[in-house]
Coordinates of C-alpha atoms and ligand atoms in Angstrom, one line a residue:
M1 CA 52.5 49.5 36.3
A2 CA 55.0 47.3 38.1
Q3 CA 54.0 44.4 35.8
A4 CA 54.7 46.4 32.7
A5 CA 58.3 47.0 33.7
S6 CA 59.1 43.7 35.5
S7 CA 59.9 40.3 34.1
V8 CA 57.0 38.0 34.9
A9 CA 58.8 34.9 36.3
R10 CA 60.3 36.3 39.5
E11 CA 59.1 39.9 39.1
V12 CA 62.6 41.2 38.6
H13 CA 62.5 45.0 38.5
R14 CA 64.4 46.2 35.5
H15 CA 66.7 49.0 34.5
Y16 CA 65.4 52.0 32.6
I17 CA 67.6 52.8 29.6
G18 CA 66.8 55.0 26.7
G19 CA 63.2 55.1 27.5
E20 CA 62.9 51.2 27.7
W21 CA 62.6 48.9 30.7
T22 CA 65.6 46.5 30.2
A23 CA 66.2 43.2 31.9
G24 CA 69.6 42.8 33.6
M25 CA 71.9 39.8 33.5
D26 CA 71.5 39.0 37.2
A27 CA 69.3 40.2 40.1
I28 CA 69.6 40.7 43.8
A29 CA 67.1 40.1 46.6
N30 CA 66.3 43.2 48.6
V31 CA 65.7 42.0 52.3
N32 CA 63.8 43.9 54.9
P33 CA 66.2 44.7 57.9
S34 CA 63.1 44.6 60.3
D35 CA 62.3 41.1 59.2
L36 CA 65.0 39.1 57.5
H37 CA 62.5 36.6 56.2
E38 CA 60.8 39.2 54.1
V39 CA 62.1 39.9 50.6
V40 CA 60.9 43.3 49.5
G41 CA 61.7 42.5 45.8
H42 CA 64.2 41.4 43.3
Y43 CA 66.2 44.0 41.3
A44 CA 68.3 43.7 38.2
T45 CA 72.0 44.3 38.3
A46 CA 73.5 46.0 35.1
T47 CA 76.1 44.6 32.8
A48 CA 78.9 47.0 31.7
E49 CA 77.2 47.2 28.2
Q50 CA 74.0 48.3 29.8
V51 CA 75.8 51.1 31.7
Q52 CA 77.4 52.2 28.5
A53 CA 74.0 52.1 26.7
A54 CA 72.5 54.2 29.4
I55 CA 75.4 56.8 29.1
T56 CA 75.0 56.8 25.3
A57 CA 71.3 57.3 25.5
A58 CA 71.7 60.2 27.9
A59 CA 74.4 61.8 25.7
Q60 CA 72.1 61.5 22.7
A61 CA 69.1 62.8 24.5
F62 CA 71.1 65.8 25.7
E63 CA 71.4 67.1 22.1
S64 CA 67.8 68.3 22.2
W65 CA 66.9 68.3 26.0
Q66 CA 69.5 71.0 26.6
F67 CA 67.3 73.3 24.6
S68 CA 63.9 72.0 25.9
P69 CA 61.3 74.6 26.6
I70 CA 61.1 75.5 30.4
E71 CA 57.4 74.7 30.5
Q72 CA 58.2 71.1 29.4
R73 CA 60.7 70.8 32.3
F74 CA 58.1 72.4 34.7
D75 CA 55.3 70.1 33.6
A76 CA 57.5 66.9 34.1
L77 CA 59.0 67.9 37.4
D78 CA 55.6 69.1 38.7
A79 CA 53.9 65.9 37.7
I80 CA 56.6 63.8 39.4
G81 CA 56.3 65.8 42.6
S82 CA 52.5 65.6 42.6
E83 CA 52.5 61.8 42.2
I84 CA 55.1 61.3 44.9
L85 CA 53.2 63.4 47.3
A86 CA 49.9 61.7 46.4
R87 CA 51.5 58.3 47.1
R88 CA 53.5 59.2 50.1
E89 CA 52.0 56.6 52.5
E90 CA 52.5 53.7 50.0
L91 CA 56.0 54.8 49.0
G92 CA 56.9 55.6 52.6
R93 CA 56.0 52.1 53.6
L94 CA 58.1 50.6 50.8
L95 CA 61.0 52.9 51.8
S96 CA 60.7 51.8 55.5
R97 CA 60.6 48.1 54.5
E98 CA 63.9 48.2 52.7
E99 CA 65.8 50.8 54.8
G100 CA 64.4 50.3 58.3
K101 CA 63.6 53.8 59.3
T102 CA 60.2 54.1 61.0
L103 CA 57.0 54.5 58.9
A104 CA 56.7 58.1 60.0
E105 CA 60.2 58.8 59.0
G106 CA 59.7 56.9 55.7
I107 CA 56.6 59.0 54.8
G108 CA 58.3 62.1 55.8
E109 CA 61.3 61.4 53.5
V110 CA 58.9 60.6 50.6
A111 CA 57.0 63.8 51.1
R112 CA 60.3 65.7 51.2
A113 CA 61.3 64.0 47.9
G114 CA 58.0 65.3 46.4
R115 CA 58.5 68.8 47.6
V116 CA 62.0 68.9 46.1
F117 CA 60.6 68.0 42.7
K118 CA 58.0 70.9 43.2
F119 CA 60.7 73.3 44.2
F120 CA 62.8 72.6 41.1
A121 CA 59.7 72.6 38.9
G122 CA 59.2 76.4 40.0
E123 CA 63.0 77.0 39.6
S124 CA 62.9 75.8 36.0
L125 CA 60.7 78.9 35.2
R126 CA 63.2 81.2 37.0
I127 CA 66.4 80.5 35.2
S128 CA 67.9 83.9 34.9
G129 CA 71.1 85.6 33.7
E130 CA 72.7 89.0 34.1
L131 CA 73.2 91.8 31.6
L132 CA 75.9 94.3 32.3
A133 CA 77.5 97.2 30.6
S134 CA 81.0 96.4 29.2
T135 CA 84.1 98.5 29.9
R136 CA 84.1 99.0 26.1
R137 CA 81.9 101.7 24.5
G138 CA 78.7 100.3 22.9
V139 CA 79.4 96.7 24.1
S140 CA 77.2 94.8 26.5
V141 CA 78.0 91.7 28.5
E142 CA 75.5 88.8 29.0
I143 CA 76.0 86.2 31.6
T144 CA 73.9 83.0 31.1
R145 CA 73.6 79.6 32.6
E146 CA 73.8 76.5 30.4
P147 CA 73.3 72.8 31.1
V148 CA 76.4 70.7 31.8
G149 CA 75.6 67.5 29.8
V150 CA 75.2 63.9 31.1
I151 CA 75.3 63.8 34.9
G152 CA 76.1 60.6 36.8
L153 CA 74.3 60.4 40.1
I154 CA 75.6 58.0 42.8
T155 CA 73.6 57.7 46.0
P156 CA 73.8 56.1 49.3
W157 CA 71.4 53.8 51.2
N158 CA 70.3 56.0 54.1
F159 CA 67.9 58.4 52.3
P160 CA 66.8 56.2 49.4
M161 CA 64.2 58.6 48.1
A162 CA 65.2 62.1 49.2
I163 CA 68.9 62.1 48.1
P164 CA 68.1 60.8 44.6
A165 CA 65.3 63.4 44.4
W166 CA 67.6 66.3 45.4
K167 CA 70.1 65.3 42.6
I168 CA 67.6 64.2 39.8
A169 CA 65.3 67.3 40.1
P170 CA 68.0 70.0 39.7
A171 CA 69.8 68.0 37.1
L172 CA 66.6 67.9 34.9
C173 CA 65.5 71.4 35.8
Y174 CA 68.7 73.0 34.4
G175 CA 68.6 70.9 31.1
N176 CA 70.9 68.0 31.9
T177 CA 70.3 64.4 31.3
V178 CA 70.8 61.7 34.0
V179 CA 72.2 58.3 34.6
F180 CA 71.2 57.3 38.2
K181 CA 72.9 54.6 40.1
P182 CA 71.3 53.9 43.5
A183 CA 72.9 52.0 46.4
E184 CA 72.6 48.3 46.0
L185 CA 71.0 48.0 49.4
V186 CA 67.9 50.1 48.6
P187 CA 66.9 49.6 44.9
A188 CA 63.1 49.5 45.7
S189 CA 62.6 53.2 46.5
A190 CA 65.0 54.2 43.6
W191 CA 63.0 51.9 41.2
A192 CA 59.6 53.3 42.3
L193 CA 60.9 56.8 41.9
S194 CA 62.2 56.0 38.5
E195 CA 58.9 54.4 37.5
I196 CA 57.2 57.7 38.2
I197 CA 59.8 59.7 36.3
A198 CA 59.4 57.3 33.3
R199 CA 55.8 58.4 33.0
A200 CA 56.3 62.1 33.3
G201 CA 56.5 62.8 29.7
L202 CA 60.4 63.2 29.4
P203 CA 61.9 62.3 26.0
P204 CA 63.7 58.9 25.9
G205 CA 67.2 58.9 27.3
V206 CA 66.7 62.1 29.4
F207 CA 66.5 59.9 32.6
N208 CA 68.1 56.5 33.0
L209 CA 68.3 54.1 35.9
V210 CA 71.0 51.4 36.1
M211 CA 71.1 49.3 39.2
G212 CA 74.1 47.2 40.4
P213 CA 77.3 47.4 42.5
G214 CA 79.2 50.6 42.9
R215 CA 82.5 49.0 41.9
L216 CA 81.1 48.2 38.5
V217 CA 78.2 50.5 37.6
G218 CA 79.5 53.4 39.7
E219 CA 83.1 53.1 38.4
L220 CA 81.9 53.1 34.7
L221 CA 80.0 56.3 35.3
V222 CA 82.9 57.9 37.0
N223 CA 85.4 57.0 34.2
S224 CA 83.2 57.7 31.1
P225 CA 84.3 60.7 29.1
K226 CA 80.6 61.3 28.1
V227 CA 79.7 61.9 31.8
R228 CA 80.5 65.5 32.3
A229 CA 79.7 65.7 36.0
I230 CA 79.3 63.3 39.0
S231 CA 77.3 64.1 42.0
F232 CA 78.0 61.5 44.8
T233 CA 76.8 61.1 48.4
G234 CA 78.3 58.4 50.5
S235 CA 81.5 57.5 52.4
V236 CA 84.7 59.4 52.5
P237 CA 87.0 56.8 50.9
I238 CA 84.8 56.2 47.9
G239 CA 84.1 59.9 47.5
A240 CA 87.8 60.8 47.6
A241 CA 88.6 58.1 44.9
I242 CA 85.7 59.4 42.7
A243 CA 87.0 63.0 43.0
A244 CA 90.5 62.1 42.0
K245 CA 89.2 60.2 38.9
A246 CA 86.7 62.8 37.9
A247 CA 89.2 65.6 38.3
A248 CA 91.8 63.7 36.3
R249 CA 89.6 63.8 33.2
G250 CA 88.2 67.3 33.9
A251 CA 84.7 66.4 34.9
K252 CA 82.8 68.4 37.5
V253 CA 82.4 66.7 40.8
Q254 CA 80.3 67.2 43.9
L255 CA 80.7 65.1 47.1
E256 CA 78.6 64.8 50.2
M257 CA 80.3 62.5 52.7
G258 CA 80.5 61.7 56.4
G259 CA 80.1 63.7 59.6
K260 CA 81.1 63.6 63.3
N261 CA 78.7 66.3 64.3
P262 CA 78.9 67.9 67.7
L263 CA 76.0 69.1 69.8
V264 CA 77.2 71.5 72.4
V265 CA 75.1 71.7 75.6
L266 CA 75.8 74.7 77.7
D267 CA 75.0 75.3 81.4
D268 CA 72.2 77.6 80.7
A269 CA 70.4 75.3 78.4
D270 CA 66.8 74.3 78.9
L271 CA 67.3 70.7 80.0
E272 CA 64.2 69.3 78.3
V273 CA 65.1 71.0 75.0
A274 CA 68.6 69.7 75.3
V275 CA 67.5 66.1 75.8
N276 CA 65.0 66.3 73.0
V277 CA 67.4 67.8 70.6
A278 CA 70.1 65.2 71.5
V279 CA 67.8 62.2 71.3
Q280 CA 66.3 63.3 68.0
G281 CA 69.8 64.3 66.5
A282 CA 71.7 61.3 67.7
Y283 CA 69.3 58.4 67.6
F284 CA 66.3 58.9 65.3
S285 CA 66.6 57.2 61.9
T286 CA 68.7 54.7 63.9
G287 CA 71.5 57.3 63.9
Q288 CA 72.2 56.6 60.2
R289 CA 72.3 60.2 59.1
C290 CA 75.4 62.0 58.0
T291 CA 74.1 64.9 60.1
A292 CA 73.5 62.8 63.3
S293 CA 74.8 64.3 66.5
S294 CA 77.4 61.7 67.4
R295 CA 79.3 63.8 70.0
L296 CA 77.4 65.5 72.8
I297 CA 79.7 68.1 74.3
V298 CA 78.4 69.1 77.6
T299 CA 79.7 71.8 80.1
E300 CA 80.3 71.2 83.8
G301 CA 77.4 72.8 85.3
I302 CA 74.7 70.8 83.4
H303 CA 76.8 67.7 82.7
D304 CA 75.3 65.2 85.4
R305 CA 71.8 66.4 85.1
F306 CA 71.9 66.1 81.3
I307 CA 73.2 62.6 81.4
A308 CA 70.7 61.4 84.0
A309 CA 67.8 63.0 82.0
L310 CA 69.2 61.6 78.7
E311 CA 69.6 58.1 80.2
A312 CA 66.0 58.2 81.5
R313 CA 64.7 59.1 78.0
L314 CA 66.7 56.4 76.3
A315 CA 65.2 53.9 78.6
T316 CA 61.7 54.8 77.3
L317 CA 62.6 54.6 73.5
K318 CA 60.7 51.9 71.7
I319 CA 63.0 49.9 69.3
G320 CA 61.1 47.7 66.9
H321 CA 59.9 46.8 63.4
A322 CA 59.9 49.9 61.2
L323 CA 56.2 49.5 60.4
A324 CA 55.0 48.7 63.8
A325 CA 52.8 51.4 65.6
G326 CA 54.7 53.2 68.3
T327 CA 58.2 52.3 67.0
E328 CA 60.6 55.1 67.6
I329 CA 63.9 53.5 66.4
G330 CA 64.0 50.9 63.6
P331 CA 66.7 48.4 62.9
V332 CA 70.1 49.0 61.6
V333 CA 70.1 48.8 57.7
S334 CA 72.3 45.7 57.2
E335 CA 74.5 43.0 58.8
P336 CA 77.8 44.8 57.9
Q337 CA 76.6 48.1 59.3
L338 CA 75.4 46.3 62.5
R339 CA 78.9 44.7 62.8
Q340 CA 80.5 48.1 62.3
D341 CA 78.4 49.6 65.1
L342 CA 79.2 46.7 67.5
D343 CA 82.9 47.0 66.5
Y344 CA 82.9 50.7 67.5
I345 CA 81.1 49.9 70.8
A346 CA 83.8 47.4 71.6
I347 CA 86.5 50.0 70.5
G348 CA 85.1 52.6 72.9
Q349 CA 85.1 50.2 75.8
R350 CA 88.7 49.3 75.0
E351 CA 89.6 53.0 74.9
G352 CA 88.3 53.4 78.4
A353 CA 84.9 55.2 77.7
R354 CA 82.1 54.1 80.0
L355 CA 79.2 52.4 78.2
R356 CA 76.5 54.1 80.2
F357 CA 73.5 52.8 78.3
G358 CA 72.5 50.2 75.6
G359 CA 74.8 48.9 73.0
Q360 CA 73.5 45.3 72.8
P361 CA 71.9 43.6 69.8
L362 CA 68.2 42.9 70.5
R363 CA 66.2 39.8 69.8
L364 CA 62.7 40.8 69.0
E365 CA 59.6 39.2 67.6
H366 CA 60.9 39.4 64.1
E367 CA 64.5 38.5 63.2
G368 CA 66.2 41.7 62.3
Y369 CA 69.3 44.0 62.8
Y370 CA 68.1 45.5 66.0
L371 CA 70.4 47.4 68.3
Q372 CA 69.8 49.0 71.6
P373 CA 70.8 52.7 71.2
A374 CA 74.2 53.2 72.9
L375 CA 75.5 56.1 75.0
F376 CA 79.1 56.5 76.1
T377 CA 80.1 58.9 78.8
D378 CA 83.6 59.8 80.3
T379 CA 85.1 60.0 76.8
Q380 CA 88.1 61.9 75.6
P381 CA 88.0 63.9 72.4
A382 CA 91.0 62.1 70.9
M383 CA 89.3 58.6 71.2
R384 CA 88.5 56.9 67.9
I385 CA 84.8 56.9 68.9
N386 CA 85.0 60.7 68.9
Q387 CA 87.0 61.1 65.7
E388 CA 85.6 58.5 63.3
E389 CA 82.2 58.2 61.9
I390 CA 80.2 55.2 63.3
F391 CA 76.9 55.8 61.4
G392 CA 74.7 54.0 63.9
P393 CA 72.7 54.7 67.1
V394 CA 75.8 55.5 69.1
A395 CA 76.5 58.8 70.8
T396 CA 79.3 59.9 73.1
V397 CA 79.4 62.5 75.9
I398 CA 82.5 64.7 76.3
R399 CA 82.7 66.9 79.4
A400 CA 83.9 70.5 78.7
R401 CA 85.1 73.1 81.2
D402 CA 83.4 76.0 79.7
Y403 CA 82.0 77.3 76.3
E404 CA 85.5 78.1 74.8
Q405 CA 86.6 74.5 75.4
A406 CA 83.4 73.1 74.2
L407 CA 83.8 75.0 71.0
A408 CA 87.4 74.0 70.5
I409 CA 86.4 70.3 71.0
A410 CA 83.5 70.6 68.6
N411 CA 85.8 71.9 65.8
D412 CA 88.6 69.4 66.5
V413 CA 87.6 66.7 64.0
P414 CA 88.3 66.1 60.3
F415 CA 84.7 66.6 59.4
G416 CA 82.5 69.7 59.3
L417 CA 79.0 68.9 58.1
S418 CA 76.6 70.0 60.8
S419 CA 76.9 71.3 64.4
G420 CA 74.6 72.4 67.1
V421 CA 74.4 74.3 70.4
V422 CA 71.7 74.3 73.0
T423 CA 71.7 77.6 75.0
R424 CA 69.6 80.5 76.1
S425 CA 72.4 82.9 75.6
L426 CA 72.2 85.1 72.6
R427 CA 75.9 85.8 72.9
Y428 CA 77.0 82.2 72.8
A429 CA 74.4 81.3 70.1
A430 CA 75.8 84.1 67.9
D431 CA 79.4 83.3 68.6
F432 CA 78.8 79.5 67.9
R433 CA 77.2 80.3 64.6
R434 CA 80.2 82.3 63.6
R435 CA 83.0 80.1 64.8
S436 CA 81.7 76.6 64.3
Q437 CA 83.6 75.0 61.4
A438 CA 80.6 73.3 59.9
G439 CA 78.5 74.0 56.8
M440 CA 75.3 73.9 58.8
V441 CA 74.8 75.3 62.3
M442 CA 71.8 74.6 64.5
V443 CA 70.7 76.7 67.6
N444 CA 68.3 74.8 69.9
V445 CA 67.3 72.4 67.0
P446 CA 68.7 69.0 66.2
T447 CA 71.9 68.7 64.0
A448 CA 69.9 66.4 61.7
G449 CA 66.7 67.4 59.9
V450 CA 67.0 70.2 57.3
D451 CA 64.9 72.2 54.9
Y452 CA 64.8 71.3 51.2
H453 CA 64.8 74.9 49.8
V454 CA 68.1 76.0 51.3
P455 CA 71.7 74.9 50.6
F456 CA 73.0 71.7 52.2
G457 CA 76.6 70.7 52.7
G458 CA 79.7 70.8 54.8
R459 CA 83.4 71.7 55.1
K460 CA 86.7 69.9 55.7
G461 CA 86.3 66.1 55.0
S462 CA 82.5 66.2 54.8
S463 CA 81.9 67.9 51.5
Y464 CA 83.6 68.9 48.2
G465 CA 82.4 71.1 45.5
P466 CA 79.3 73.3 45.2
R467 CA 76.3 73.0 47.6
E468 CA 73.3 70.8 47.0
Q469 CA 69.7 71.9 47.3
G470 CA 67.8 75.1 47.0
R471 CA 68.9 77.9 44.5
Y472 CA 72.5 77.1 45.2
A473 CA 72.1 73.8 43.3
I474 CA 72.5 75.8 40.0
E475 CA 76.2 76.1 40.6
F476 CA 76.8 72.5 40.1
Y477 CA 74.1 71.7 37.6
S478 CA 74.9 74.4 35.2
N479 CA 77.8 76.1 33.5
C480 CA 78.3 79.8 33.3
K481 CA 78.8 81.6 29.9
T482 CA 79.9 85.2 29.4
A483 CA 78.9 86.7 26.0
Y484 CA 80.2 90.2 24.7
I485 CA 77.8 91.8 22.3
A486 CA 78.4 94.8 20.0
P487 CA 75.7 96.1 17.8
Ligands
NDP501 P1 79.3 54.2 50.1 O1 80.4 55.2 49.9 O2 79.8 52.8 50.3 O3 78.4 54.1 48.9 C1 77.8 55.2 48.3 C2 77.4 54.9 46.9 O4 78.7 54.8 46.1 C3 76.7 53.7 46.6 O5 75.7 53.9 45.6 C4 77.7 52.7 46.3 O6 77.3 51.6 45.5 C5 78.6 53.6 45.4 N1 80.0 53.1 45.2 C6 80.7 52.2 46.0 N2 81.9 51.9 45.4 C7 82.0 52.8 44.3 C8 83.0 53.0 43.4 N3 84.2 52.4 43.4 N4 82.8 53.8 42.3 C9 81.7 54.5 42.3 N5 80.6 54.3 43.2 C10 80.8 53.5 44.2 O7 78.4 54.7 51.2 P2 77.1 54.0 51.9 O8 76.0 53.8 50.8 O9 77.5 52.9 52.7 O10 76.5 55.2 52.8 C11 77.0 55.4 54.1 C12 78.0 56.5 54.1 O11 77.5 57.6 53.4 C13 78.4 57.0 55.4 O12 79.7 57.2 55.6 C14 77.7 58.4 55.5 O13 78.2 59.3 56.3 C15 77.7 58.9 54.1 N6 76.6 59.7 53.9 C16 76.8 61.0 53.7 C17 75.7 61.9 53.4 C18 76.0 63.4 53.2 O14 75.1 64.0 52.6 N7 77.0 63.9 53.7 C19 74.3 61.4 53.3 C20 74.3 60.0 53.5 C21 75.3 59.2 53.7 P3 76.9 50.3 46.2 O15 75.8 50.5 47.2 O16 76.4 49.4 45.1 O17 78.2 49.7 46.8

């Protein structure tokens, strides 16, 4: 399979445009962050002409795909989901090699991607409308959903298989065609996913893959008048620029961006639950999740006990090669990301926070971007380490007088993606669910780690546009039509 689509000399993995595997002008080497001497593969970068060709192919394919029978969509999405699930171990390994999350996390992410395709296979059979009586005698009103057109999908490096899946599957399910641009750091998972999609029986041009840098490939998608909607996940500055350009030409846009997610630990919390929830939420997947608990807001009565127990748990965490047995935390994804993490650790120290645990780069058996997970205590809410997204295995503790102050601190950031509370009080749990300014609220479970069949998204600077995932995805991936019918 790989040979069929790769150029023989250096096995450069190609773009998929209009149903053909197409060589690029250039290629990048995809390096394993667990072992910098291992190249995962070489991946083509697209020229401007190739991006335009992909957009044109998608636009032409839309002419008939928009009216495709729902069983055709079901069969394709179902087959894609089945193959992903059947190959979860192999694909999870590939994902962990290029991104650095542990093998268990990689396999889990791949399985999730498979389930997403299965979910939207089912949804394609359930696209419904409404029929209402009109205010006018003898007239009825029909409300239906129609596909949007060509959709440009721009994805980040931290979930190289799941995020593409939760954009591609609903786009195809509701009758759109796709041009997919993955993050340059993680083309292997994207390519493997595309290779599966390419064999699922979709007509040429319905799905296209173009790899390459965001400033070229991404920009062309965002600016093309033929691309009727852009779904983007990534950083705030890039998202904001994309939204402005898309809005200026009247295209639909959906953004999922950063977080500075609070986990509130109240006096009455079960200490073991609190520590588990904090460690999983803050540090697993190397803290590189938009839903990571980066601020631990802890009330007076449990503060010292919580920190002592958390520190003891951090000391046992096994940091290592993503594929090694027993590894709990893999490497940071890249050199620039490691630099950013270390910069923020230095900033925190300069701001007067106490670096209670970790924060040092680690030299292990394999040369990689390893970082000892870091914990800051004695921090103030206004510090940069409590306001800006770090996106690494770094968490802070903020001491709060009581529940009300903890809630106020939790809400006092420009982001609002996910939030959590650990408590045994029904009253506080209910109040926190109601007053937390986040799109997703967790009670006694980590802020990161969500289901695939329910909406995902945030508020404030974290998200813009309709929700992703679950049945709510139809809002973005379809347009509404209201028809008035008289006999
Ligand atoms: P970036 O914003 O740098 O990149 C995201 C995507 O946008 C990449 O595919 C990138 O391409 C592309 N891109 C870059 N420049 C442009 C441009 N000018 N026009 C169009 N596309 C462009 O984010 P990262 O990949 O570095 O991911 C980390 C960030 O993403 C973090 O801030 C994190 O919080 C956020 N994130 C949010 C999630 C959420 O759901 N809320 C989920 C995951 C991450 P290329 O890689 O080629 O530069």
